Amino acid sequence: LYVRGAEVEWGGVHGGGGRRRVELPTYSFQRARHWIETDEPAAGVADELGEWTYSLAWRPEELAPGPAGGAGPGVWVVFADRGGVAEEVAAHLEADGDRVVLVSAGEESGADGAGYTLRPHEPEDAARLFGQVLGGGAACRGVLHFWGLDARLDDDSAPGALEEAQALGPCAVLHTVQALVRAGAARPPRLWIVTRAAQGFDGGTVHPAQAPLWGLGRVIALEHPELWGGLIDLDPAADTDEARRLAREVTVGDAGDQVAFRGGRRHVARLVRAAPPGPTEPVVHGEASYLVTGGLGSLGIRVAQWLVARGARSVLLVGRRDPGAAARDIIAAMEHEGARVTLVRADVADRAGLEAALAAPLRELLPLRGVVHAAGSLDDGVLYLQDAARFAAVMAPKVAGAWNLHRLTLGLPLDFFTLFSSAASLLGSPGQGNYAAGNAFLDALAHHRRARGLPAVSINWGPWAEVGMSASLEERSSRQWVPRGVTPVRVADGLQAFGRLSGGALPQVGVLPVEWGEFMAQFPAGAFPRVLREMAREAGVRETGTAPAAGDPPLLAALRQAPPSERRALLTDGIQQRLARVMGLDGAELPEADLGFFQMGLDSLMAIELKSRLGADLGIDLPTTLVFQHPTIEALVDYLLPELVPAEVPEPAAAAPGVETVEVGSEDELLALLARELG
C-alpha cells in the first residue's frame, strides 16, 4: 500500500507485538532489491543493462619465456585422438627427456607396448590406469586430454554422433578427474583439455560438439584447483607448428589459463564488458508463430507472455508435462488477449518424437518466425560424486534439444533463435559441471549458426530472482551462487534484456549484475580465475590478493599470531563458526568437532560453500573433496594446521643457574666425560 501511495499509520502496524534484534550478513547490500515484485521493469534498468552485459574477448598474448622441457624429466599421460595430434605432441615431450603414456579409446580395455586402451564409459578403467601410473614411482607431470578432438557433429550426422561426442568428451574427462582425485597423489598432475574450434572467434568456424569440455573445464578449475592445467583450443585449420606450440604451452605456460591458437598466434580469454544492447527489440509479427521450449516452466511461460504482449497471436509451448495451475492461469490470460496457445507435449531431446509432435502445428499454424530454447534440468553435485548417467540427463535438453531445434528449423526464415544459457558455462559454477557443460554447447551453437549466416544468440544468464512458482529452474539454479556481489535478475528486467539481446549483434552475451570486488573476495589471495583479470583490474583487486589491504587473510593472520599451544583450538573454532553459517545454525549452536560432516546434514553443495569460505579466509586453494577426505572437523584441523603453520623447532632451553654446559663431539667423548664425573 505504501508503494502505491497510500497513507500508512506505522505505529499501528508495528505496535502491540514483541520485537527482536536479528543478525544481518556483513556484506554490502549494494544493488540488492527489497521492493514488492511487479511486472514492470525497474526504473533505470535500461541504463543498468549496459552494466550487466559481458562477453569473452580473446587477447593476443605471447607465452612467457621459459626453459624447454619445463621441470622434467617425468611422465605424461596423453589421451590420444585418432587424428594423430596427440602423438605429435608426445614426440616433442619425449624429445625433452620425458616419458609419455599414450591412452586410446576403445571397446575393450587393456595394455600393450604402445600404451593403454580405455573404455570411455567405464570409470574403473581410468582408476586402474592412474593407480598404476601414479604408483610407479616417477613423477607424473601432467595429463593431456585430446579425445574431444574426435567429436564431430554435422547437420547430416547420424543420431549416435551426439552420444559419442559426450562419451569422448565430458564423460571421459569426468572419469579422469575422479580417478586423479581418488589416486590421492601428494603432488597431483595437472590436467589440460585440448579442443579444436570449440570457441567462437571472430566469426570463424565453430565445432559445437567439443564445446561442452569448456564448460566442464571451468568447473574443474573451481572445484579442483590442485589438478587444473588449462583449456587449449586449436585453430580450425591445423598448421605444421601446432604440436610444438602445444608441447611448450603445457611445459612452460602458467596453469589456469584459457588459450586459443588462431592464425599462428596465441590468445587468452578475458571477460570484458559487452557493448550495451540497443533499444530495438525483434519485431513480433501478428501473422507468425513463435515456439518456446520449456514453455510450461515458470520462466518459459513468462517469455511466451512477453511475446503475446508484443503482438504474437500464435505461440507453441513445448514441454514434457501438462501445465500446472499457475501455468493454466497464464495461458488463459494469453488466450483472453486473443492469442492462440498450442501445447506440444514432447521431449525436446527426442529427435523423432519432437519432429512428430511439431509436424501438424508447423503445417497448420501461422509460419514460424522465432524460437526460444528455455528447456533445462538440474542434477547438481560435485564432480567427485557425479556419474555419466547424471551428466547425460542434464545435458540432454541443452545439447540434443538445441541441436534438434537447429536442424528442424534450418529451412525456415526465422527472425530470432534465442538460447537460454547460463553464466555457469561462461565462468564455471561449483557443483554444476553437467549444467555448465550443456550450456557451453548452446554458446558454441550460437556461434556456429552465426558463422553460417543464421540468426542466433546465446544468453549466459546469472541467477534469476524468484517468480513465485514452485519447482522453477531459476529458483533452483540460483541456489548455487555464493551471494557475494551477485544480484539475481528480476523477471521483468530479464525479459527486457531478453528482448533487447535477441535481435542484437552479439552471438553470445552474459547478463550478470555483479560487484566484482565482492565477487572475487570468495577466492583465496591471487587465485581468482585468470579470465577475470580485466574485471579485477577495473574493481581495483590486485593480482596478488583479493583485497586492497595488505597482510594475511583474517583467520590465517590470527593463527600465525597465536601461541602454538592455542592454534589448534583457534582453527577448530574458526571452522565451527564457518560451518555453522553455511548450515544456517544458530550462532550459539556450534557443530561438534568429532562428528562426521554428513552426519550433521552437510550436503555436497554446502561442502563447496565451506571450502570457499575457508579457502578465502585462510588464503589457500582447497579442493572440493576436502570434507570427503577429512570427514570431521578434527580430521580437517589435523590436515590444515601443519599446512598453514609448519611446526616450529623449539629453541634450546637455557641452562639453569650454576649448571655448567659442556660441548662434546662424539658419543665416545660423552661416555668418557661421564666416566670421569662419576669417578
mmCIF file with all atom_site columns, C-alpha atoms in Angstrom, residues 452-642:
data_model
loop_
_atom_site.group_PDB
_atom_site.id
_atom_site.type_symbol
_atom_site.label_atom_id
_atom_site.label_alt_id
_atom_site.label_comp_id
_atom_site.label_asym_id
_atom_site.label_entity_id
_atom_site.label_seq_id
_atom_site.pdbx_PDB_ins_code
_atom_site.Cartn_x
_atom_site.Cartn_y
_atom_site.Cartn_z
_atom_site.occupancy
_atom_site.B_iso_or_equiv
_atom_site.pdbx_formal_charge
_atom_site.auth_seq_id
_atom_site.auth_comp_id
_atom_site.auth_asym_id
_atom_site.auth_atom_id
_atom_site.pdbx_PDB_model_num
ATOM 1   C CA . ARG A 1 452 ? 26.570 -19.774 -41.334 1.00 0.00 ? 452 ARG A CA 1
ATOM 2   C CA . GLY A 1 453 ? 24.530 -16.585 -41.604 1.00 0.00 ? 453 GLY A CA 1
ATOM 3   C CA . LEU A 1 454 ? 21.684 -17.864 -39.398 1.00 0.00 ? 454 LEU A CA 1
ATOM 4   C CA . PRO A 1 455 ? 20.125 -15.881 -36.529 1.00 0.00 ? 455 PRO A CA 1
ATOM 5   C CA . ALA A 1 456 ? 21.163 -16.938 -33.023 1.00 0.00 ? 456 ALA A CA 1
ATOM 6   C CA . VAL A 1 457 ? 22.120 -15.576 -29.641 1.00 0.00 ? 457 VAL A CA 1
ATOM 7   C CA . SER A 1 458 ? 23.064 -17.475 -26.504 1.00 0.00 ? 458 SER A CA 1
ATOM 8   C CA . ILE A 1 459 ? 22.395 -15.541 -23.296 1.00 0.00 ? 459 ILE A CA 1
ATOM 9   C CA . ASN A 1 460 ? 24.528 -16.571 -20.308 1.00 0.00 ? 460 ASN A CA 1
ATOM 10  C CA . TRP A 1 461 ? 22.071 -15.659 -17.571 1.00 0.00 ? 461 TRP A CA 1
ATOM 11  C CA . GLY A 1 462 ? 23.105 -15.120 -13.998 1.00 0.00 ? 462 GLY A CA 1
ATOM 12  C CA . PRO A 1 463 ? 20.644 -16.325 -11.356 1.00 0.00 ? 463 PRO A CA 1
ATOM 13  C CA . TRP A 1 464 ? 17.046 -15.176 -11.753 1.00 0.00 ? 464 TRP A CA 1
ATOM 14  C CA . ALA A 1 465 ? 15.047 -13.853 -8.829  1.00 0.00 ? 465 ALA A CA 1
ATOM 15  C CA . GLU A 1 466 ? 12.093 -15.886 -7.580  1.00 0.00 ? 466 GLU A CA 1
ATOM 16  C CA . VAL A 1 467 ? 8.931  -15.565 -9.597  1.00 0.00 ? 467 VAL A CA 1
ATOM 17  C CA . GLY A 1 468 ? 6.516  -17.245 -7.184  1.00 0.00 ? 468 GLY A CA 1
ATOM 18  C CA . MET A 1 469 ? 6.152  -20.574 -8.982  1.00 0.00 ? 469 MET A CA 1
ATOM 19  C CA . SER A 1 470 ? 7.245  -23.839 -7.403  1.00 0.00 ? 470 SER A CA 1
ATOM 20  C CA . ALA A 1 471 ? 9.979  -26.027 -8.854  1.00 0.00 ? 471 ALA A CA 1
ATOM 21  C CA . SER A 1 472 ? 11.164 -23.320 -11.273 1.00 0.00 ? 472 SER A CA 1
ATOM 22  C CA . LEU A 1 473 ? 14.509 -23.658 -12.970 1.00 0.00 ? 473 LEU A CA 1
ATOM 23  C CA . GLU A 1 474 ? 15.662 -20.201 -11.974 1.00 0.00 ? 474 GLU A CA 1
ATOM 24  C CA . GLU A 1 475 ? 14.769 -20.728 -8.308  1.00 0.00 ? 475 GLU A CA 1
ATOM 25  C CA . ARG A 1 476 ? 16.738 -23.973 -8.103  1.00 0.00 ? 476 ARG A CA 1
ATOM 26  C CA . SER A 1 477 ? 19.731 -22.780 -10.100 1.00 0.00 ? 477 SER A CA 1
ATOM 27  C CA . SER A 1 478 ? 20.180 -19.615 -8.026  1.00 0.00 ? 478 SER A CA 1
ATOM 28  C CA . ARG A 1 479 ? 20.994 -21.811 -5.005  1.00 0.00 ? 479 ARG A CA 1
ATOM 29  C CA . GLN A 1 480 ? 24.452 -22.441 -6.427  1.00 0.00 ? 480 GLN A CA 1
ATOM 30  C CA . TRP A 1 481 ? 25.696 -18.879 -6.401  1.00 0.00 ? 481 TRP A CA 1
ATOM 31  C CA . VAL A 1 482 ? 27.751 -17.598 -3.487  1.00 0.00 ? 482 VAL A CA 1
ATOM 32  C CA . PRO A 1 483 ? 25.867 -14.393 -2.635  1.00 0.00 ? 483 PRO A CA 1
ATOM 33  C CA . ARG A 1 484 ? 28.948 -12.204 -2.565  1.00 0.00 ? 484 ARG A CA 1
ATOM 34  C CA . GLY A 1 485 ? 28.472 -9.459  -5.095  1.00 0.00 ? 485 GLY A CA 1
ATOM 35  C CA . VAL A 1 486 ? 25.789 -11.135 -7.240  1.00 0.00 ? 486 VAL A CA 1
ATOM 36  C CA . THR A 1 487 ? 22.260 -9.763  -7.540  1.00 0.00 ? 487 THR A CA 1
ATOM 37  C CA . PRO A 1 488 ? 19.577 -12.044 -9.014  1.00 0.00 ? 488 PRO A CA 1
ATOM 38  C CA . VAL A 1 489 ? 17.882 -10.703 -12.140 1.00 0.00 ? 489 VAL A CA 1
ATOM 39  C CA . ARG A 1 490 ? 14.259 -9.687  -11.621 1.00 0.00 ? 490 ARG A CA 1
ATOM 40  C CA . VAL A 1 491 ? 11.906 -11.354 -14.064 1.00 0.00 ? 491 VAL A CA 1
ATOM 41  C CA . ALA A 1 492 ? 10.712 -8.057  -15.578 1.00 0.00 ? 492 ALA A CA 1
ATOM 42  C CA . ASP A 1 493 ? 14.287 -6.866  -16.044 1.00 0.00 ? 493 ASP A CA 1
ATOM 43  C CA . GLY A 1 494 ? 15.354 -10.207 -17.503 1.00 0.00 ? 494 GLY A CA 1
ATOM 44  C CA . LEU A 1 495 ? 12.547 -10.154 -20.042 1.00 0.00 ? 495 LEU A CA 1
ATOM 45  C CA . GLN A 1 496 ? 13.532 -6.672  -21.121 1.00 0.00 ? 496 GLN A CA 1
ATOM 46  C CA . ALA A 1 497 ? 17.122 -7.891  -21.528 1.00 0.00 ? 497 ALA A CA 1
ATOM 47  C CA . PHE A 1 498 ? 15.865 -10.900 -23.490 1.00 0.00 ? 498 PHE A CA 1
ATOM 48  C CA . GLY A 1 499 ? 14.053 -8.639  -25.926 1.00 0.00 ? 499 GLY A CA 1
ATOM 49  C CA . ARG A 1 500 ? 16.963 -6.287  -26.475 1.00 0.00 ? 500 ARG A CA 1
ATOM 50  C CA . LEU A 1 501 ? 19.539 -9.061  -26.870 1.00 0.00 ? 501 LEU A CA 1
ATOM 51  C CA . SER A 1 502 ? 17.525 -11.414 -29.092 1.00 0.00 ? 502 SER A CA 1
ATOM 52  C CA . GLY A 1 503 ? 17.940 -9.148  -32.085 1.00 0.00 ? 503 GLY A CA 1
ATOM 53  C CA . GLY A 1 504 ? 21.385 -7.843  -31.151 1.00 0.00 ? 504 GLY A CA 1
ATOM 54  C CA . ALA A 1 505 ? 24.733 -8.113  -32.886 1.00 0.00 ? 505 ALA A CA 1
ATOM 55  C CA . LEU A 1 506 ? 26.435 -10.447 -30.405 1.00 0.00 ? 506 LEU A CA 1
ATOM 56  C CA . PRO A 1 507 ? 26.126 -14.245 -30.800 1.00 0.00 ? 507 PRO A CA 1
ATOM 57  C CA . GLN A 1 508 ? 26.819 -14.718 -27.089 1.00 0.00 ? 508 GLN A CA 1
ATOM 58  C CA . VAL A 1 509 ? 26.386 -12.342 -24.165 1.00 0.00 ? 509 VAL A CA 1
ATOM 59  C CA . GLY A 1 510 ? 26.373 -12.744 -20.389 1.00 0.00 ? 510 GLY A CA 1
ATOM 60  C CA . VAL A 1 511 ? 23.792 -10.963 -18.230 1.00 0.00 ? 511 VAL A CA 1
ATOM 61  C CA . LEU A 1 512 ? 25.100 -10.797 -14.693 1.00 0.00 ? 512 LEU A CA 1
ATOM 62  C CA . PRO A 1 513 ? 24.511 -7.971  -12.186 1.00 0.00 ? 513 PRO A CA 1
ATOM 63  C CA . VAL A 1 514 ? 27.661 -8.262  -10.063 1.00 0.00 ? 514 VAL A CA 1
ATOM 64  C CA . GLU A 1 515 ? 30.016 -6.196  -7.937  1.00 0.00 ? 515 GLU A CA 1
ATOM 65  C CA . TRP A 1 516 ? 33.362 -7.672  -8.898  1.00 0.00 ? 516 TRP A CA 1
ATOM 66  C CA . GLY A 1 517 ? 35.248 -6.667  -5.782  1.00 0.00 ? 517 GLY A CA 1
ATOM 67  C CA . GLU A 1 518 ? 32.735 -8.558  -3.654  1.00 0.00 ? 518 GLU A CA 1
ATOM 68  C CA . PHE A 1 519 ? 32.583 -11.466 -6.079  1.00 0.00 ? 519 PHE A CA 1
ATOM 69  C CA . MET A 1 520 ? 36.346 -12.010 -6.056  1.00 0.00 ? 520 MET A CA 1
ATOM 70  C CA . ALA A 1 521 ? 36.534 -11.924 -2.281  1.00 0.00 ? 521 ALA A CA 1
ATOM 71  C CA . GLN A 1 522 ? 35.366 -15.550 -2.330  1.00 0.00 ? 522 GLN A CA 1
ATOM 72  C CA . PHE A 1 523 ? 38.696 -16.648 -3.834  1.00 0.00 ? 523 PHE A CA 1
ATOM 73  C CA . PRO A 1 524 ? 41.973 -17.057 -1.940  1.00 0.00 ? 524 PRO A CA 1
ATOM 74  C CA . ALA A 1 525 ? 44.510 -14.291 -2.440  1.00 0.00 ? 525 ALA A CA 1
ATOM 75  C CA . GLY A 1 526 ? 45.685 -14.159 -6.049  1.00 0.00 ? 526 GLY A CA 1
ATOM 76  C CA . ALA A 1 527 ? 43.597 -17.199 -7.022  1.00 0.00 ? 527 ALA A CA 1
ATOM 77  C CA . PHE A 1 528 ? 40.668 -15.682 -8.888  1.00 0.00 ? 528 PHE A CA 1
ATOM 78  C CA . PRO A 1 529 ? 40.236 -17.125 -12.404 1.00 0.00 ? 529 PRO A CA 1
ATOM 79  C CA . ARG A 1 530 ? 42.530 -15.539 -14.982 1.00 0.00 ? 530 ARG A CA 1
ATOM 80  C CA . VAL A 1 531 ? 39.576 -14.927 -17.266 1.00 0.00 ? 531 VAL A CA 1
ATOM 81  C CA . LEU A 1 532 ? 38.519 -12.262 -14.727 1.00 0.00 ? 532 LEU A CA 1
ATOM 82  C CA . ARG A 1 533 ? 41.774 -10.295 -14.777 1.00 0.00 ? 533 ARG A CA 1
ATOM 83  C CA . GLU A 1 534 ? 40.327 -7.286  -16.560 1.00 0.00 ? 534 GLU A CA 1
ATOM 84  C CA . MET A 1 535 ? 37.304 -7.200  -14.265 1.00 0.00 ? 535 MET A CA 1
ATOM 85  C CA . ALA A 1 536 ? 39.659 -7.439  -11.286 1.00 0.00 ? 536 ALA A CA 1
ATOM 86  C CA . ARG A 1 537 ? 41.692 -4.522  -12.560 1.00 0.00 ? 537 ARG A CA 1
ATOM 87  C CA . GLU A 1 538 ? 38.534 -2.485  -13.039 1.00 0.00 ? 538 GLU A CA 1
ATOM 88  C CA . ALA A 1 539 ? 37.409 -3.287  -9.487  1.00 0.00 ? 539 ALA A CA 1
ATOM 89  C CA . GLY A 1 540 ? 40.818 -2.439  -8.009  1.00 0.00 ? 540 GLY A CA 1
ATOM 90  C CA . VAL A 1 541 ? 41.535 -6.022  -6.997  1.00 0.00 ? 541 VAL A CA 1
ATOM 91  C CA . ARG A 1 542 ? 45.239 -6.763  -7.115  1.00 0.00 ? 542 ARG A CA 1
ATOM 92  C CA . GLU A 1 543 ? 46.782 -9.718  -8.908  1.00 0.00 ? 543 GLU A CA 1
ATOM 93  C CA . THR A 1 544 ? 48.452 -10.767 -5.651  1.00 0.00 ? 544 THR A CA 1
ATOM 94  C CA . GLY A 1 545 ? 45.372 -10.531 -3.480  1.00 0.00 ? 545 GLY A CA 1
ATOM 95  C CA . THR A 1 546 ? 41.626 -10.186 -3.391  1.00 0.00 ? 546 THR A CA 1
ATOM 96  C CA . ALA A 1 547 ? 41.518 -7.056  -1.241  1.00 0.00 ? 547 ALA A CA 1
ATOM 97  C CA . PRO A 1 548 ? 43.440 -3.794  -1.202  1.00 0.00 ? 548 PRO A CA 1
ATOM 98  C CA . ALA A 1 549 ? 44.568 -4.323  2.386   1.00 0.00 ? 549 ALA A CA 1
ATOM 99  C CA . ALA A 1 550 ? 47.979 -5.896  2.858   1.00 0.00 ? 550 ALA A CA 1
ATOM 100 C CA . GLY A 1 551 ? 48.684 -8.864  5.088   1.00 0.00 ? 551 GLY A CA 1
ATOM 101 C CA . ASP A 1 552 ? 47.343 -12.362 5.625   1.00 0.00 ? 552 ASP A CA 1
ATOM 102 C CA . PRO A 1 553 ? 43.629 -13.215 5.428   1.00 0.00 ? 553 PRO A CA 1
ATOM 103 C CA . PRO A 1 554 ? 41.933 -12.886 8.831   1.00 0.00 ? 554 PRO A CA 1
ATOM 104 C CA . LEU A 1 555 ? 41.881 -16.466 10.061  1.00 0.00 ? 555 LEU A CA 1
ATOM 105 C CA . LEU A 1 556 ? 45.405 -17.191 8.849   1.00 0.00 ? 556 LEU A CA 1
ATOM 106 C CA . ALA A 1 557 ? 46.714 -13.997 10.485  1.00 0.00 ? 557 ALA A CA 1
ATOM 107 C CA . ALA A 1 558 ? 45.100 -14.980 13.797  1.00 0.00 ? 558 ALA A CA 1
ATOM 108 C CA . LEU A 1 559 ? 46.644 -18.455 13.611  1.00 0.00 ? 559 LEU A CA 1
ATOM 109 C CA . ARG A 1 560 ? 50.130 -17.145 12.940  1.00 0.00 ? 560 ARG A CA 1
ATOM 110 C CA . GLN A 1 561 ? 49.934 -14.612 15.755  1.00 0.00 ? 561 GLN A CA 1
ATOM 111 C CA . ALA A 1 562 ? 48.585 -17.070 18.325  1.00 0.00 ? 562 ALA A CA 1
ATOM 112 C CA . PRO A 1 563 ? 50.892 -19.045 20.631  1.00 0.00 ? 563 PRO A CA 1
ATOM 113 C CA . PRO A 1 564 ? 51.477 -22.588 19.306  1.00 0.00 ? 564 PRO A CA 1
ATOM 114 C CA . SER A 1 565 ? 49.534 -24.086 22.199  1.00 0.00 ? 565 SER A CA 1
ATOM 115 C CA . GLU A 1 566 ? 46.373 -22.182 21.220  1.00 0.00 ? 566 GLU A CA 1
ATOM 116 C CA . ARG A 1 567 ? 46.424 -22.677 17.447  1.00 0.00 ? 567 ARG A CA 1
ATOM 117 C CA . ARG A 1 568 ? 44.543 -25.950 17.310  1.00 0.00 ? 568 ARG A CA 1
ATOM 118 C CA . ALA A 1 569 ? 41.642 -24.608 19.362  1.00 0.00 ? 569 ALA A CA 1
ATOM 119 C CA . LEU A 1 570 ? 41.605 -21.403 17.318  1.00 0.00 ? 570 LEU A CA 1
ATOM 120 C CA . LEU A 1 571 ? 41.432 -23.238 13.985  1.00 0.00 ? 571 LEU A CA 1
ATOM 121 C CA . THR A 1 572 ? 38.794 -25.640 15.346  1.00 0.00 ? 572 THR A CA 1
ATOM 122 C CA . ASP A 1 573 ? 36.634 -22.734 16.439  1.00 0.00 ? 573 ASP A CA 1
ATOM 123 C CA . GLY A 1 574 ? 37.153 -20.955 13.110  1.00 0.00 ? 574 GLY A CA 1
ATOM 124 C CA . ILE A 1 575 ? 35.945 -23.998 11.157  1.00 0.00 ? 575 ILE A CA 1
ATOM 125 C CA . GLN A 1 576 ? 32.998 -24.480 13.528  1.00 0.00 ? 576 GLN A CA 1
ATOM 126 C CA . GLN A 1 577 ? 31.901 -20.853 13.105  1.00 0.00 ? 577 GLN A CA 1
ATOM 127 C CA . ARG A 1 578 ? 32.062 -21.004 9.314   1.00 0.00 ? 578 ARG A CA 1
ATOM 128 C CA . LEU A 1 579 ? 30.356 -24.378 9.145   1.00 0.00 ? 579 LEU A CA 1
ATOM 129 C CA . ALA A 1 580 ? 27.542 -23.088 11.370  1.00 0.00 ? 580 ALA A CA 1
ATOM 130 C CA . ARG A 1 581 ? 26.954 -20.182 8.966   1.00 0.00 ? 581 ARG A CA 1
ATOM 131 C CA . VAL A 1 582 ? 26.973 -22.500 5.942   1.00 0.00 ? 582 VAL A CA 1
ATOM 132 C CA . MET A 1 583 ? 24.426 -24.805 7.577   1.00 0.00 ? 583 MET A CA 1
ATOM 133 C CA . GLY A 1 584 ? 22.271 -21.972 8.878   1.00 0.00 ? 584 GLY A CA 1
ATOM 134 C CA . LEU A 1 585 ? 22.748 -22.936 12.523  1.00 0.00 ? 585 LEU A CA 1
ATOM 135 C CA . ASP A 1 586 ? 22.199 -20.604 15.427  1.00 0.00 ? 586 ASP A CA 1
ATOM 136 C CA . GLY A 1 587 ? 25.445 -18.853 16.369  1.00 0.00 ? 587 GLY A CA 1
ATOM 137 C CA . ALA A 1 588 ? 25.302 -20.424 19.835  1.00 0.00 ? 588 ALA A CA 1
ATOM 138 C CA . GLU A 1 589 ? 24.970 -23.921 18.363  1.00 0.00 ? 589 GLU A CA 1
ATOM 139 C CA . LEU A 1 590 ? 28.378 -24.914 17.024  1.00 0.00 ? 590 LEU A CA 1
ATOM 140 C CA . PRO A 1 591 ? 28.907 -28.272 15.263  1.00 0.00 ? 591 PRO A CA 1
ATOM 141 C CA . GLU A 1 592 ? 30.730 -30.941 17.249  1.00 0.00 ? 592 GLU A CA 1
ATOM 142 C CA . ALA A 1 593 ? 34.359 -31.362 16.255  1.00 0.00 ? 593 ALA A CA 1
ATOM 143 C CA . ASP A 1 594 ? 34.316 -35.171 16.240  1.00 0.00 ? 594 ASP A CA 1
ATOM 144 C CA . LEU A 1 595 ? 31.002 -35.618 14.392  1.00 0.00 ? 595 LEU A CA 1
ATOM 145 C CA . GLY A 1 596 ? 31.046 -36.521 10.682  1.00 0.00 ? 596 GLY A CA 1
ATOM 146 C CA . PHE A 1 597 ? 30.184 -33.672 8.353   1.00 0.00 ? 597 PHE A CA 1
ATOM 147 C CA . PHE A 1 598 ? 27.483 -35.644 6.591   1.00 0.00 ? 598 PHE A CA 1
ATOM 148 C CA . GLN A 1 599 ? 26.067 -36.904 9.885   1.00 0.00 ? 599 GLN A CA 1
ATOM 149 C CA . MET A 1 600 ? 25.463 -33.231 10.666  1.00 0.00 ? 600 MET A CA 1
ATOM 150 C CA . GLY A 1 601 ? 23.415 -32.847 7.479   1.00 0.00 ? 601 GLY A CA 1
ATOM 151 C CA . LEU A 1 602 ? 26.076 -31.236 5.292   1.00 0.00 ? 602 LEU A CA 1
ATOM 152 C CA . ASP A 1 603 ? 25.451 -31.881 1.596   1.00 0.00 ? 603 ASP A CA 1
ATOM 153 C CA . SER A 1 604 ? 27.866 -31.625 -1.316  1.00 0.00 ? 604 SER A CA 1
ATOM 154 C CA . LEU A 1 605 ? 26.774 -28.083 -2.182  1.00 0.00 ? 605 LEU A CA 1
ATOM 155 C CA . MET A 1 606 ? 27.306 -26.920 1.399   1.00 0.00 ? 606 MET A CA 1
ATOM 156 C CA . ALA A 1 607 ? 30.723 -28.564 1.180   1.00 0.00 ? 607 ALA A CA 1
ATOM 157 C CA . ILE A 1 608 ? 31.532 -26.275 -1.745  1.00 0.00 ? 608 ILE A CA 1
ATOM 158 C CA . GLU A 1 609 ? 30.489 -23.221 0.238   1.00 0.00 ? 609 GLU A CA 1
ATOM 159 C CA . LEU A 1 610 ? 32.527 -24.292 3.257   1.00 0.00 ? 610 LEU A CA 1
ATOM 160 C CA . LYS A 1 611 ? 35.559 -24.887 1.043   1.00 0.00 ? 611 LYS A CA 1
ATOM 161 C CA . SER A 1 612 ? 35.109 -21.428 -0.498  1.00 0.00 ? 612 SER A CA 1
ATOM 162 C CA . ARG A 1 613 ? 34.816 -19.656 2.868   1.00 0.00 ? 613 ARG A CA 1
ATOM 163 C CA . LEU A 1 614 ? 37.770 -21.485 4.387   1.00 0.00 ? 614 LEU A CA 1
ATOM 164 C CA . GLY A 1 615 ? 39.937 -21.033 1.322   1.00 0.00 ? 615 GLY A CA 1
ATOM 165 C CA . ALA A 1 616 ? 39.343 -17.282 1.233   1.00 0.00 ? 616 ALA A CA 1
ATOM 166 C CA . ASP A 1 617 ? 39.866 -16.809 4.991   1.00 0.00 ? 617 ASP A CA 1
ATOM 167 C CA . LEU A 1 618 ? 42.998 -18.963 5.035   1.00 0.00 ? 618 LEU A CA 1
ATOM 168 C CA . GLY A 1 619 ? 44.432 -17.665 1.765   1.00 0.00 ? 619 GLY A CA 1
ATOM 169 C CA . ILE A 1 620 ? 44.918 -21.080 0.152   1.00 0.00 ? 620 ILE A CA 1
ATOM 170 C CA . ASP A 1 621 ? 43.361 -23.153 -2.631  1.00 0.00 ? 621 ASP A CA 1
ATOM 171 C CA . LEU A 1 622 ? 41.384 -26.072 -1.239  1.00 0.00 ? 622 LEU A CA 1
ATOM 172 C CA . PRO A 1 623 ? 39.888 -28.952 -3.242  1.00 0.00 ? 623 PRO A CA 1
ATOM 173 C CA . THR A 1 624 ? 36.145 -29.545 -3.165  1.00 0.00 ? 624 THR A CA 1
ATOM 174 C CA . THR A 1 625 ? 36.839 -33.061 -1.911  1.00 0.00 ? 625 THR A CA 1
ATOM 175 C CA . LEU A 1 626 ? 38.235 -31.602 1.311   1.00 0.00 ? 626 LEU A CA 1
ATOM 176 C CA . VAL A 1 627 ? 35.370 -32.793 3.533   1.00 0.00 ? 627 VAL A CA 1
ATOM 177 C CA . PHE A 1 628 ? 35.213 -36.188 1.830   1.00 0.00 ? 628 PHE A CA 1
ATOM 178 C CA . GLN A 1 629 ? 38.869 -36.890 2.513   1.00 0.00 ? 629 GLN A CA 1
ATOM 179 C CA . HIS A 1 630 ? 38.829 -35.331 6.020   1.00 0.00 ? 630 HIS A CA 1
ATOM 180 C CA . PRO A 1 631 ? 35.290 -36.102 7.217   1.00 0.00 ? 631 PRO A CA 1
ATOM 181 C CA . THR A 1 632 ? 35.254 -34.381 10.651  1.00 0.00 ? 632 THR A CA 1
ATOM 182 C CA . ILE A 1 633 ? 36.367 -31.011 11.967  1.00 0.00 ? 633 ILE A CA 1
ATOM 183 C CA . GLU A 1 634 ? 39.088 -32.737 13.987  1.00 0.00 ? 634 GLU A CA 1
ATOM 184 C CA . ALA A 1 635 ? 40.413 -34.525 10.884  1.00 0.00 ? 635 ALA A CA 1
ATOM 185 C CA . LEU A 1 636 ? 40.274 -31.290 8.921   1.00 0.00 ? 636 LEU A CA 1
ATOM 186 C CA . VAL A 1 637 ? 42.276 -29.486 11.601  1.00 0.00 ? 637 VAL A CA 1
ATOM 187 C CA . ASP A 1 638 ? 44.858 -32.312 11.588  1.00 0.00 ? 638 ASP A CA 1
ATOM 188 C CA . TYR A 1 639 ? 45.257 -31.805 7.836   1.00 0.00 ? 639 TYR A CA 1
ATOM 189 C CA . LEU A 1 640 ? 45.214 -27.996 7.696   1.00 0.00 ? 640 LEU A CA 1
ATOM 190 C CA . LEU A 1 641 ? 47.262 -26.959 10.703  1.00 0.00 ? 641 LEU A CA 1
ATOM 191 C CA . PRO A 1 642 ? 50.656 -28.287 9.504   1.00 0.00 ? 642 PRO A CA 1
#
